[in-house]
XYZ file of C-alpha atoms in Angstrom:
733
model
C -6.241 25.463 -28.693
C -4.230 28.411 -27.458
C -2.640 27.811 -24.073
C -0.542 29.796 -21.595
C 1.852 27.737 -19.491
C 3.253 29.136 -16.248
C 6.301 27.096 -15.210
C 8.966 27.523 -12.549
C 12.298 29.066 -13.500
C 14.016 25.715 -12.948
C 11.638 23.895 -15.302
C 12.953 25.319 -18.567
C 14.696 22.058 -19.336
C 11.598 19.954 -18.677
C 9.184 21.402 -21.233
C 9.720 18.791 -23.960
C 6.863 16.389 -23.018
C 4.256 19.155 -22.827
C 5.538 20.752 -26.053
C 5.327 17.366 -27.763
C 1.721 16.972 -26.598
C 0.832 20.386 -27.974
C 2.320 19.555 -31.390
C 0.416 16.272 -31.602
C -2.861 17.921 -30.586
C -2.598 21.051 -32.694
C -2.246 23.361 -29.693
C -0.299 26.629 -29.632
C 1.447 27.355 -26.319
C 3.117 30.428 -24.844
C 5.281 30.066 -21.725
C 5.810 32.408 -18.801
C 8.135 31.673 -15.905
C 8.199 32.344 -12.186
C 5.670 33.306 -9.546
C 2.532 35.031 -10.835
C -0.879 36.080 -9.521
C -4.077 35.101 -11.331
C -4.598 38.637 -12.574
C -1.100 38.659 -14.099
C -1.734 35.351 -15.813
C -5.171 36.443 -16.988
C -3.888 39.706 -18.445
C -1.095 37.961 -20.313
C -3.481 35.269 -21.576
C -5.948 37.879 -22.835
C -3.125 39.731 -24.564
C -2.355 36.640 -26.641
C -6.029 35.522 -26.941
C -5.455 32.335 -24.944
C -8.245 29.863 -24.119
C -6.837 28.317 -20.941
C -3.973 28.639 -18.465
C -1.741 25.783 -17.309
C 0.226 26.134 -14.067
C 3.116 23.966 -12.866
C 5.028 26.656 -10.920
C 4.708 25.861 -7.169
C 4.710 29.525 -6.069
C 1.936 30.403 -8.498
C -0.021 27.355 -7.411
C -0.144 28.563 -3.797
C -1.110 32.054 -4.958
C -4.104 30.552 -6.750
C -5.436 28.060 -4.170
C -4.137 29.534 -0.899
C -2.348 27.894 2.006
C -3.507 24.908 4.096
C -5.694 23.495 1.335
C -3.482 20.647 0.214
C -0.272 20.250 -1.745
C 0.425 20.758 -5.417
C 0.388 16.973 -5.814
C -3.085 16.876 -4.206
C -4.394 19.412 -6.724
C -2.621 18.132 -9.839
C -5.244 17.560 -12.529
C -7.709 19.998 -10.931
C -9.378 22.796 -12.851
C -9.955 26.250 -11.339
C -13.010 27.716 -13.030
C -12.021 31.377 -13.269
C -12.668 33.842 -16.134
C -10.176 31.722 -18.000
C -9.998 28.134 -16.708
C -6.738 27.097 -15.029
C -5.420 23.519 -15.212
C -3.022 22.658 -12.391
C -0.153 20.248 -13.025
C 2.553 18.547 -11.018
C 6.018 20.131 -11.321
C 7.217 19.341 -14.847
C 10.411 17.652 -13.666
C 8.274 14.807 -12.242
C 7.223 13.847 -15.747
C 10.730 12.642 -16.480
C 11.733 11.404 -13.032
C 8.879 9.122 -11.904
C 7.500 6.154 -13.903
C 3.904 7.406 -13.932
C 4.855 11.031 -14.683
C 4.337 10.795 -18.440
C 0.997 9.003 -17.993
C -0.337 11.586 -15.512
C 0.764 14.538 -17.652
C -1.128 13.174 -20.649
C -4.178 12.316 -18.519
C -4.303 15.896 -17.225
C -3.611 17.584 -20.575
C -6.269 15.428 -22.251
C -8.876 17.488 -20.377
C -8.012 20.682 -22.238
C -10.236 20.217 -25.317
C -13.339 19.972 -23.128
C -12.148 22.619 -20.680
C -11.676 25.166 -23.454
C -15.046 24.474 -25.078
C -17.348 23.862 -22.102
C -16.160 26.776 -19.907
C -17.974 25.390 -16.811
C -17.941 22.144 -14.812
C -20.687 19.532 -14.748
C -23.376 20.187 -12.108
C -25.059 17.445 -10.064
C -27.833 18.251 -7.548
C -27.779 17.016 -3.972
C -30.152 17.270 -1.018
C -29.480 17.225 2.715
C -31.976 14.910 4.433
C -33.202 15.930 7.895
C -36.915 14.965 7.957
C -38.897 11.734 7.742
C -40.806 12.802 4.650
C -37.605 13.702 2.785
C -36.024 10.433 3.910
C -38.982 8.398 2.624
C -38.867 10.229 -0.699
C -35.134 9.514 -0.990
C -35.719 5.839 -0.178
C -38.382 5.575 -2.872
C -36.130 7.246 -5.445
C -33.086 5.134 -4.593
C -35.129 1.922 -4.799
C -35.614 2.567 -8.530
C -31.883 2.777 -9.247
C -29.710 0.093 -10.827
C -26.733 1.026 -8.640
C -26.437 3.003 -5.422
C -23.156 4.766 -4.742
C -22.566 5.151 -1.013
C -20.107 6.940 1.241
C -20.032 7.505 4.992
C -18.369 10.095 7.195
C -17.250 9.219 10.712
C -16.174 11.117 13.813
C -13.299 10.652 16.245
C -15.886 9.196 18.627
C -16.430 6.374 16.103
C -19.910 7.527 15.175
C -21.297 7.830 11.656
C -22.076 11.521 11.152
C -23.588 11.299 7.668
C -24.265 8.863 4.853
C -24.499 9.874 1.219
C -26.322 7.960 -1.523
C -26.158 8.613 -5.274
C -28.416 6.597 -7.626
C -27.324 5.381 -11.039
C -30.023 4.324 -13.497
C -29.701 1.321 -15.854
C -28.545 3.809 -18.507
C -25.952 5.106 -15.989
C -27.610 8.480 -15.554
C -26.525 10.039 -12.260
C -29.534 11.098 -10.191
C -29.968 13.430 -7.237
C -27.604 12.697 -4.345
C -29.054 12.377 -0.845
C -26.988 13.060 2.257
C -28.540 11.875 5.511
C -27.433 14.118 8.364
C -26.854 11.801 11.346
C -24.716 14.135 13.405
C -27.336 15.137 15.988
C -29.331 13.003 18.468
C -32.656 14.519 17.345
C -32.024 13.066 13.855
C -31.783 9.510 15.157
C -34.998 8.544 13.335
C -33.118 8.787 10.024
C -31.022 5.724 10.869
C -33.968 3.440 10.029
C -34.161 4.814 6.503
C -30.407 4.387 5.979
C -30.712 0.793 7.163
C -33.593 0.191 4.730
C -31.564 1.658 1.847
C -28.658 -0.641 2.643
C -31.029 -3.615 2.649
C -32.248 -2.812 -0.878
C -31.138 -5.410 -3.466
C -29.639 -2.699 -5.722
C -25.901 -3.080 -6.366
C -23.873 -0.937 -3.965
C -20.750 0.915 -5.060
C -18.106 2.290 -2.656
C -14.603 3.706 -2.889
C -12.529 1.696 -0.386
C -15.695 0.091 0.877
C -13.901 -2.116 3.377
C -13.771 0.937 5.647
C -17.439 1.825 5.097
C -18.627 -1.771 5.459
C -16.822 -2.155 8.792
C -18.522 0.894 10.294
C -21.904 0.177 8.709
C -21.823 -3.326 10.196
C -20.999 -1.818 13.597
C -24.254 0.166 13.333
C -26.318 -2.781 12.052
C -26.514 -1.503 8.483
C -24.607 -4.085 6.400
C -24.680 -3.040 2.724
C -26.481 -5.715 0.718
C -25.030 -6.569 -2.696
C -21.858 -4.557 -2.197
C -19.872 -6.025 -5.092
C -18.474 -2.924 -6.827
C -15.711 -0.695 -5.542
C -13.978 2.054 -7.515
C -10.792 2.014 -5.408
C -10.317 -1.716 -5.854
C -11.180 -1.453 -9.563
C -8.665 1.359 -10.028
C -6.029 -0.674 -8.188
C -6.775 -3.667 -10.427
C -6.101 -1.437 -13.440
C -3.223 0.764 -12.222
C -1.692 -0.949 -9.186
C 1.228 1.496 -8.945
C -0.853 4.670 -8.817
C -2.336 6.334 -5.752
C -5.862 5.207 -4.944
C -7.404 8.096 -3.024
C -10.748 9.304 -4.344
C -9.403 12.787 -5.040
C -6.390 11.455 -6.972
C -8.521 9.206 -9.178
C -11.040 12.004 -9.768
C -8.276 14.431 -10.744
C -6.886 11.833 -13.132
C -10.033 10.793 -15.019
C -12.703 13.522 -14.598
C -12.295 16.373 -17.083
C -13.697 19.060 -14.756
C -12.378 17.792 -11.396
C -11.509 20.226 -8.632
C -9.815 19.109 -5.422
C -12.298 19.248 -2.545
C -10.836 17.286 0.368
C -9.923 20.371 2.403
C -13.663 21.165 2.684
C -14.343 18.259 5.091
C -14.426 20.343 8.271
C -16.057 23.509 6.947
C -18.812 21.827 4.864
C -18.994 18.163 5.934
C -22.374 17.379 4.360
C -21.539 18.957 1.017
C -18.178 17.183 1.200
C -20.015 13.861 1.678
C -22.158 14.607 -1.374
C -19.093 15.376 -3.511
C -17.518 12.080 -2.465
C -20.586 10.190 -3.706
C -20.926 12.148 -6.942
C -17.264 11.761 -7.847
C -17.358 8.043 -7.028
C -20.335 7.632 -9.362
C -18.559 9.479 -12.158
C -15.372 7.460 -11.657
C -17.400 4.245 -11.840
C -18.851 5.334 -15.192
C -15.339 6.059 -16.490
C -13.986 2.684 -15.354
C -16.989 0.869 -16.788
C -16.389 2.509 -20.164
C -12.591 2.417 -20.271
C -11.033 -0.333 -18.148
C -9.631 -3.299 -20.095
C -11.018 -6.786 -19.575
C -7.920 -7.860 -17.695
C -8.517 -5.195 -15.029
C -11.930 -6.734 -14.351
C -10.354 -10.192 -14.159
C -7.858 -8.857 -11.614
C -10.741 -7.291 -9.702
C -12.742 -10.524 -9.655
C -9.967 -12.116 -7.595
C -9.660 -9.187 -5.195
C -13.265 -8.413 -4.263
C -14.144 -11.793 -2.618
C -11.691 -11.030 0.184
C -13.462 -7.866 1.350
C -15.913 -9.797 3.559
C -13.253 -11.845 5.416
C -11.094 -8.726 5.749
C -13.996 -6.886 7.418
C -14.474 -9.880 9.717
C -10.821 -9.825 10.748
C -11.147 -6.117 11.624
C -13.704 -7.139 14.255
C -11.923 -10.309 15.351
C -8.491 -9.027 16.414
C -6.199 -10.928 18.764
C -6.523 -11.525 22.480
C -3.478 -10.171 24.328
C -1.951 -11.700 27.425
C -1.560 -8.336 29.162
C 0.657 -9.711 31.935
C 3.040 -11.250 29.430
C 3.081 -8.084 27.375
C 3.869 -6.042 30.483
C 6.883 -8.231 31.242
C 8.112 -7.985 27.642
C 7.751 -4.211 27.750
C 9.745 -3.970 30.982
C 12.574 -6.054 29.531
C 12.534 -3.942 26.398
C 12.809 -0.743 28.453
C 15.771 -2.246 30.307
C 17.443 -3.273 27.039
C 16.890 0.200 25.621
C 18.609 1.751 28.639
C 21.521 -0.692 28.336
C 21.969 0.196 24.671
C 21.794 3.901 25.462
C 24.443 3.499 28.150
C 26.645 1.593 25.715
C 26.295 4.299 23.050
C 27.102 7.056 25.525
C 30.157 5.139 26.651
C 31.385 4.533 23.102
C 30.809 8.173 22.118
C 32.286 9.475 25.401
C 29.279 11.802 25.560
C 27.177 11.475 28.761
C 24.135 13.172 27.200
C 24.389 11.605 23.733
C 20.979 11.337 22.055
C 20.747 8.555 19.414
C 17.585 10.180 18.018
C 19.423 13.396 17.171
C 20.606 13.375 13.515
C 22.973 16.229 14.319
C 24.684 14.404 17.201
C 24.905 11.141 15.260
C 26.348 12.896 12.193
C 28.895 14.771 14.333
C 30.058 11.551 15.985
C 30.225 9.427 12.833
C 31.513 11.903 10.247
C 33.567 14.352 12.320
C 34.817 12.524 15.419
C 35.299 9.125 13.723
C 36.048 10.628 10.282
C 33.905 8.139 8.397
C 33.236 8.956 4.758
C 29.679 9.821 3.868
C 28.709 7.379 1.067
C 27.174 8.529 -2.203
C 23.388 8.416 -2.088
C 21.414 5.941 -4.185
C 17.856 6.057 -5.477
C 15.314 8.877 -5.717
C 15.047 9.424 -1.955
C 18.408 10.819 -0.915
C 19.231 11.440 2.725
C 20.029 14.983 3.791
C 21.897 14.181 7.013
C 23.537 10.848 6.253
C 22.066 9.315 9.435
C 19.232 7.241 7.947
C 19.390 3.468 8.369
C 20.563 2.568 4.867
C 23.261 5.236 4.728
C 24.663 4.240 8.109
C 24.623 0.594 7.042
C 26.953 1.484 4.164
C 29.178 3.531 6.478
C 29.444 0.468 8.711
C 31.129 -1.422 5.868
C 34.140 0.885 6.012
C 35.573 -0.675 9.179
C 34.562 -3.302 11.805
C 34.634 -0.609 14.512
C 32.094 1.437 12.553
C 30.033 -1.733 12.173
C 30.041 -2.305 15.951
C 28.953 1.255 16.718
C 26.303 1.470 14.011
C 24.803 -1.940 14.755
C 24.366 -0.830 18.381
C 22.784 2.400 17.191
C 20.388 0.477 14.940
C 19.505 -1.926 17.741
C 18.592 1.097 19.862
C 16.437 2.529 17.100
C 14.731 -0.823 16.520
C 13.779 -1.291 20.152
C 12.651 2.334 20.420
C 10.360 1.784 17.433
C 9.055 -1.420 18.966
C 8.199 0.379 22.182
C 6.392 3.187 20.388
C 4.694 1.078 17.700
C 3.839 -2.245 19.295
C 4.266 -2.272 23.052
C 2.225 0.896 23.507
C -0.456 0.063 20.924
C -3.870 0.847 22.362
C -5.840 -2.270 23.323
C -9.599 -2.484 23.664
C -11.052 -2.462 27.213
C -11.220 -6.255 26.928
C -7.492 -6.486 26.161
C -7.741 -7.075 22.421
C -5.367 -5.973 19.670
C -7.296 -4.722 16.626
C -5.978 -4.164 13.119
C -7.143 -3.565 9.555
C -6.120 -5.631 6.534
C -6.073 -3.897 3.140
C -6.738 -6.203 0.150
C -5.338 -3.569 -2.246
C -2.456 -2.441 -0.073
C 0.382 -3.619 -2.336
C 1.096 -3.790 -6.066
C 1.405 -7.589 -5.901
C -2.032 -8.058 -4.202
C -0.480 -9.103 -0.902
C -2.505 -7.621 1.930
C -1.032 -4.682 3.774
C -2.084 -3.780 7.291
C -2.510 -0.852 9.636
C -4.138 -0.046 12.964
C -7.906 -0.293 13.314
C -10.021 2.557 11.914
C -11.571 2.849 15.381
C -10.249 5.676 17.539
C -9.258 4.963 21.124
C -10.382 7.472 23.797
C -8.006 10.358 24.391
C -5.390 9.897 27.080
C -4.648 12.807 29.454
C -1.387 13.480 27.599
C -3.034 13.548 24.152
C -4.793 16.146 22.035
C -7.284 15.394 19.240
C -4.476 15.752 16.696
C -2.465 13.005 18.446
C -5.390 10.712 19.228
C -4.480 7.051 18.662
C -6.349 4.365 16.811
C -6.845 1.016 18.463
C -4.226 -1.596 17.687
C -1.404 -1.658 15.173
C -0.503 -3.228 11.835
C -0.328 -7.027 11.675
C 1.809 -7.913 8.630
C 5.191 -7.043 10.159
C 4.345 -7.591 13.803
C 7.617 -8.819 15.364
C 8.193 -12.141 17.166
C 8.532 -10.495 20.570
C 4.953 -9.191 20.268
C 3.609 -12.533 19.045
C 4.655 -14.085 22.344
C 1.819 -12.149 24.018
C -0.850 -12.782 21.361
C -2.980 -15.800 22.104
C -6.196 -17.649 21.350
C -9.380 -17.030 23.301
C -10.376 -19.446 26.047
C -11.331 -22.828 24.619
C -9.481 -22.143 21.371
C -6.008 -22.631 19.917
C -4.230 -20.913 17.030
C -3.501 -22.682 13.759
C -0.782 -21.109 11.619
C -0.262 -22.696 8.191
C 2.653 -21.347 6.186
C 3.473 -21.779 2.481
C 7.083 -22.817 2.952
C 9.604 -21.022 0.670
C 6.660 -19.863 -1.379
C 8.367 -17.166 -3.452
C 11.373 -19.398 -4.139
C 9.119 -22.126 -5.564
C 7.315 -19.507 -7.662
C 10.630 -18.147 -8.968
C 11.728 -21.662 -9.964
C 8.523 -22.324 -11.915
C 8.340 -18.918 -13.613
C 12.001 -19.002 -14.676
C 11.868 -22.689 -15.621
C 15.056 -23.392 -13.662
C 15.074 -27.149 -13.075
C 18.280 -27.069 -11.012
C 16.798 -24.485 -8.698
C 13.571 -26.472 -8.326
C 15.482 -29.697 -7.647
C 17.374 -28.014 -4.802
C 14.100 -26.732 -3.389
C 12.608 -30.219 -3.368
C 15.753 -31.992 -2.163
C 16.132 -33.634 1.231
C 18.677 -31.073 2.418
C 17.365 -27.691 3.530
C 17.273 -25.524 0.402
C 19.284 -22.601 1.773
C 22.027 -24.939 2.947
C 22.022 -26.658 -0.453
C 22.345 -23.253 -2.118
C 25.213 -22.219 0.164
C 27.008 -25.503 -0.420
C 26.771 -24.966 -4.183
C 27.947 -21.360 -4.028
C 30.886 -21.789 -1.671
C 31.840 -25.469 -2.058
C 30.749 -26.292 1.500
C 29.146 -29.336 3.101
C 26.861 -27.846 5.759
C 23.931 -30.003 6.890
C 22.961 -28.340 10.183
C 19.851 -26.167 9.705
C 20.903 -24.070 12.703
C 24.211 -23.064 11.121
C 24.840 -19.290 11.372
C 25.530 -19.022 7.630
C 22.040 -20.182 6.665
C 20.658 -16.650 7.030
C 23.061 -15.130 4.526
C 22.327 -17.917 2.019
C 18.667 -16.980 2.330
C 19.391 -13.295 1.723
C 21.594 -14.055 -1.286
C 18.799 -16.061 -2.901
C 16.195 -13.374 -2.294
C 18.407 -10.541 -3.559
C 19.597 -12.290 -6.685
C 16.106 -13.518 -7.581
C 14.919 -9.934 -7.889
C 17.898 -8.417 -9.740
C 19.435 -6.781 -6.685
C 23.119 -5.962 -6.870
C 25.833 -6.221 -4.274
C 24.930 -2.925 -2.623
C 21.358 -4.057 -2.007
C 22.579 -7.359 -0.627
C 24.810 -5.512 1.842
C 21.832 -3.418 2.943
C 19.856 -6.603 3.467
C 22.583 -8.349 5.468
C 23.110 -5.388 7.797
C 26.289 -4.034 9.380
C 26.217 -6.359 12.368
C 26.626 -9.456 10.196
C 28.680 -8.580 7.117
C 32.104 -8.988 8.695
C 30.950 -12.036 10.656
C 29.854 -13.835 7.482
C 33.040 -12.842 5.654
C 35.114 -14.287 8.503
C 33.105 -17.531 8.623
C 33.523 -17.958 4.864
C 37.207 -17.043 4.950
C 36.797 -14.107 2.584
C 39.492 -11.430 2.870
C 38.363 -8.847 0.315
C 36.118 -5.829 0.817
C 32.437 -6.160 1.797
C 31.412 -4.806 -1.607
C 33.489 -7.361 -3.531
C 32.151 -10.087 -1.213
C 28.537 -9.149 -1.982
C 29.196 -8.906 -5.724
C 30.816 -12.355 -5.669
C 27.765 -13.804 -3.898
C 25.419 -12.438 -6.553
C 27.615 -13.598 -9.447
C 27.958 -17.071 -7.987
C 24.226 -17.541 -7.630
C 23.537 -16.405 -11.194
C 26.160 -18.823 -12.468
C 24.552 -21.613 -10.443
C 20.971 -20.918 -11.535
C 21.450 -19.759 -15.104
C 17.789 -19.427 -16.117
C 17.410 -16.277 -14.003
C 19.009 -13.979 -16.583
C 16.915 -15.427 -19.411
C 13.736 -14.823 -17.377
C 14.734 -11.205 -16.719
C 15.407 -10.573 -20.416
C 12.054 -12.095 -21.375
C 10.297 -9.862 -18.852
C 11.933 -6.744 -20.303
C 11.022 -7.691 -23.873
C 7.410 -8.546 -23.057
C 6.866 -5.347 -21.056
C 8.364 -3.177 -23.824
C 6.237 -4.825 -26.513
C 2.885 -4.983 -24.724
C 2.942 -2.388 -21.933
C 2.070 -4.902 -19.237
C 3.295 -8.160 -17.711
C 1.243 -11.280 -17.087
C 1.745 -13.920 -14.409
C 0.804 -17.599 -14.877
C -2.532 -17.139 -13.084
C -3.624 -14.575 -15.715
C -2.996 -11.508 -13.543
C -1.929 -8.401 -15.492
C 0.085 -5.462 -14.267
C 0.241 -2.267 -16.273
C 3.760 -0.997 -17.032
C 4.291 2.747 -17.163
C 6.737 3.926 -19.774
C 8.647 7.178 -20.087
C 7.103 8.082 -23.421
C 9.294 5.731 -25.427
C 8.813 2.277 -23.892
C 12.174 2.628 -22.154
C 12.119 0.606 -18.937
C 14.602 1.804 -16.289
C 16.470 -0.788 -14.274
C 14.557 0.018 -11.069
C 11.249 -0.523 -12.857
C 12.464 -3.773 -14.408
C 13.517 -5.011 -10.967
C 10.018 -4.269 -9.726
C 8.448 -6.177 -12.637
C 10.714 -9.179 -12.091
C 9.961 -9.267 -8.369
C 6.251 -8.807 -9.020
C 5.877 -12.135 -10.812
C 6.851 -14.640 -8.066
C 5.545 -12.327 -5.339
C 2.136 -12.100 -6.970
C 1.941 -15.779 -7.934
C 2.795 -16.695 -4.356
C 0.115 -14.515 -2.837
C -2.511 -15.313 -5.512
C -2.880 -18.801 -4.096
C -2.812 -17.456 -0.553
C -5.570 -14.928 -1.297
C -7.712 -17.600 -2.912
C -7.193 -19.821 0.124
C -8.086 -16.938 2.443
C -11.554 -16.387 0.997
C -12.116 -20.135 0.670
C -11.286 -20.533 4.363
C -13.906 -17.869 5.086
C -16.679 -19.108 2.773
C -16.179 -22.867 2.984
C -14.849 -23.333 6.501
C -15.715 -20.419 8.779
C -19.283 -19.748 7.641
C -20.187 -23.386 8.197
C -18.348 -23.767 11.511
C -20.818 -21.883 13.751
C -17.974 -20.119 15.540
C -15.645 -23.085 15.911
C -13.301 -21.673 13.249
C -12.418 -17.951 13.232
C -10.017 -16.358 10.766
C -7.407 -14.056 12.253
C -5.505 -12.841 9.238
C -3.160 -13.379 6.306
C 0.427 -12.689 7.323
C 3.242 -12.924 4.776
C 2.862 -16.458 3.371
C 0.637 -17.860 6.109
C -2.983 -17.891 7.216
C -3.706 -17.729 10.928
C -7.001 -18.884 12.426
C -8.435 -19.638 15.839
C -10.217 -22.976 16.223
C -12.102 -24.834 18.910
C -9.475 -26.759 20.881
C -11.483 -29.986 20.879
C -11.604 -30.002 17.055
C -8.175 -28.653 16.203
C -7.122 -31.665 14.096
C -10.359 -31.550 12.110
C -10.008 -27.853 11.286
C -6.293 -28.117 10.652
C -7.103 -30.701 7.967
C -9.777 -28.434 6.428
C -7.464 -25.431 6.347
C -4.674 -27.498 4.806
C -7.106 -28.629 2.106
C -8.172 -25.111 1.098
C -4.569 -23.872 1.134
C -3.300 -26.706 -1.081
C -3.981 -25.008 -4.420
C -2.269 -26.360 -7.569
C -1.332 -23.470 -9.873
C -0.639 -24.119 -13.585
C 2.472 -22.506 -15.106
C 4.297 -22.777 -18.427
C 6.749 -25.149 -16.726
C 4.295 -27.460 -14.995
C 2.013 -27.389 -11.961
C 3.175 -25.309 -9.011
C 2.359 -26.833 -5.639
C 3.907 -25.143 -2.644
C 4.548 -27.283 0.472
C 2.644 -26.307 3.609
C 3.872 -26.271 7.197
C 1.317 -26.327 9.997
C 1.619 -25.583 13.686
C -0.899 -25.377 16.526
C -0.422 -23.595 19.848
C -2.059 -21.326 22.371
C 0.342 -18.429 21.765
C 1.198 -17.222 18.276
C 4.967 -17.106 18.812
C 4.956 -20.765 19.781
C 3.349 -21.554 16.466
C 6.402 -20.131 14.649
C 9.028 -22.207 16.432
């Protein structure tokens, strides 16, 4: 192959990985730098008899695709089918600065042999369905398929505007795609055919089908035999990578071309492309995914049905209570603002202005701006983590910055939670995502349903109903309650990740403290600092908890200080009689814990060795996680920290996820409405049960959540704590 690379001027030092690939694959490459037009690239390529052009230069990228059609990252891996095909890449520096960079570069470059020989993309026919006769013909054709790939498009009025179907034969041949146009009232008769297709026994395939299933169920078209999902399969294989359909297509399809910007201009063709690309991705995964990815997937997919249920269920909100909480929050916000303006001696001080905050902290108070850590470096020095480190320089800084952070926290609460749009019946909706985290813990966001526009809103600022559930704060839980005749049951896996860490690391001392009569965090603090605290309400308990969490996952002193927060560092140092600097205090805490629980270091070393040798890690339940290397099996410290944390975090949630679907299948479906799942939140499952049978259903939920998990160091059984109340907040006290 003869290739022309167009790179940015600043990428001259980042060519090594692509040059190495060319040597291994017998490719000859010429390089040109700086912004170019296609004609300039084409002329140069023809001069040297090149077969394809590769572009990583951002300025050239925008010359080729135009503005407002997505970012370079959106297009990376796409092929522009010009006179000479053009392969678009991410900026070359990313290859050496992000864990997946090397993997993505090779995935994109691996397309070149086919690109240079085929000269044109694959073509798949599609048909827009607008008549009964065409709809019946499509139904007959789809009924003969082995699999039916499906995708829906929705509007901001929560209607389904089109549904696409792509058949796959038993030999995995992709047939004609059918897009049912449902966007106009006169096409209403087509809904019946879509419903009949969804009732067919053929296996259904979606990409992020939880979204589609929710809306299809709203319109009485539940997809029968939906058991395959390319997003969830991709996540089960590469949990760290993005999961969007376009990203996966650009990664695995040799002729992919980014198409997401076409949604408004050509919505029906866009729908067809979604289906076709999903079908092609499914074929790739079926042919290439390792067995362990399918085992991971088999544990994820059962939770889609209960997750869809929870999206309908939501929480009843005591609107009067919420109104009172909101009023008090507004008053507290004003008090904090007054305090900040007094401390800054600036009557119009705006805590949301980075410029004003930076001027006050770094010029008026002469604080030193700390060195930035990690890949995301602040530009103003006024982000939360940077200010937290500034606060460690002096107790006065700590007082000011803690007040500033309190103001920001309550402002976020007012904008995120207190003003979340409720349904007309006063219900808080949310969506749970079974593939939302690398560890398989559910993430959460607002409902996919749009709320009607308010007078102050435009379509671009239209809100969804509800808010996310996973991190919903205690002050909001006070207003969330059970429906009439019901109570809430909240069963929590107590100290779940700590128990998992003890079993995975094989630390018998750690496990003994966990199971002892004294509260574990007090026992830990007593060991570390030679204390004799027995009161669970002691103010030091919180720092003992943070020390354990930080040290378990390889965090250093700086991370521990970030976790403690500026308002508490000096308080804890005073209570413990420590007279050194905050940094030395945090480092001492970490060292002391590692000396107390000595198996931690051995576990970390074993994790590093296993990941380097095999390219993945495995948790005791058989779950695998792929480990991206940097081309030489080198594992950076940040990646190793992530792999160490992944093990107890995944093992903890694996049992919770299993319990979640068991609660749905074995308790809810048989209860005839007496038991209704609400959600999975951190290490707990929340459900609403008939008040007259609360003890009976509490016992059933405890049974399904009590899951013994085998490990190399014995059976893991995490203790459960149960509480029952009308309001959710009461269940946590």
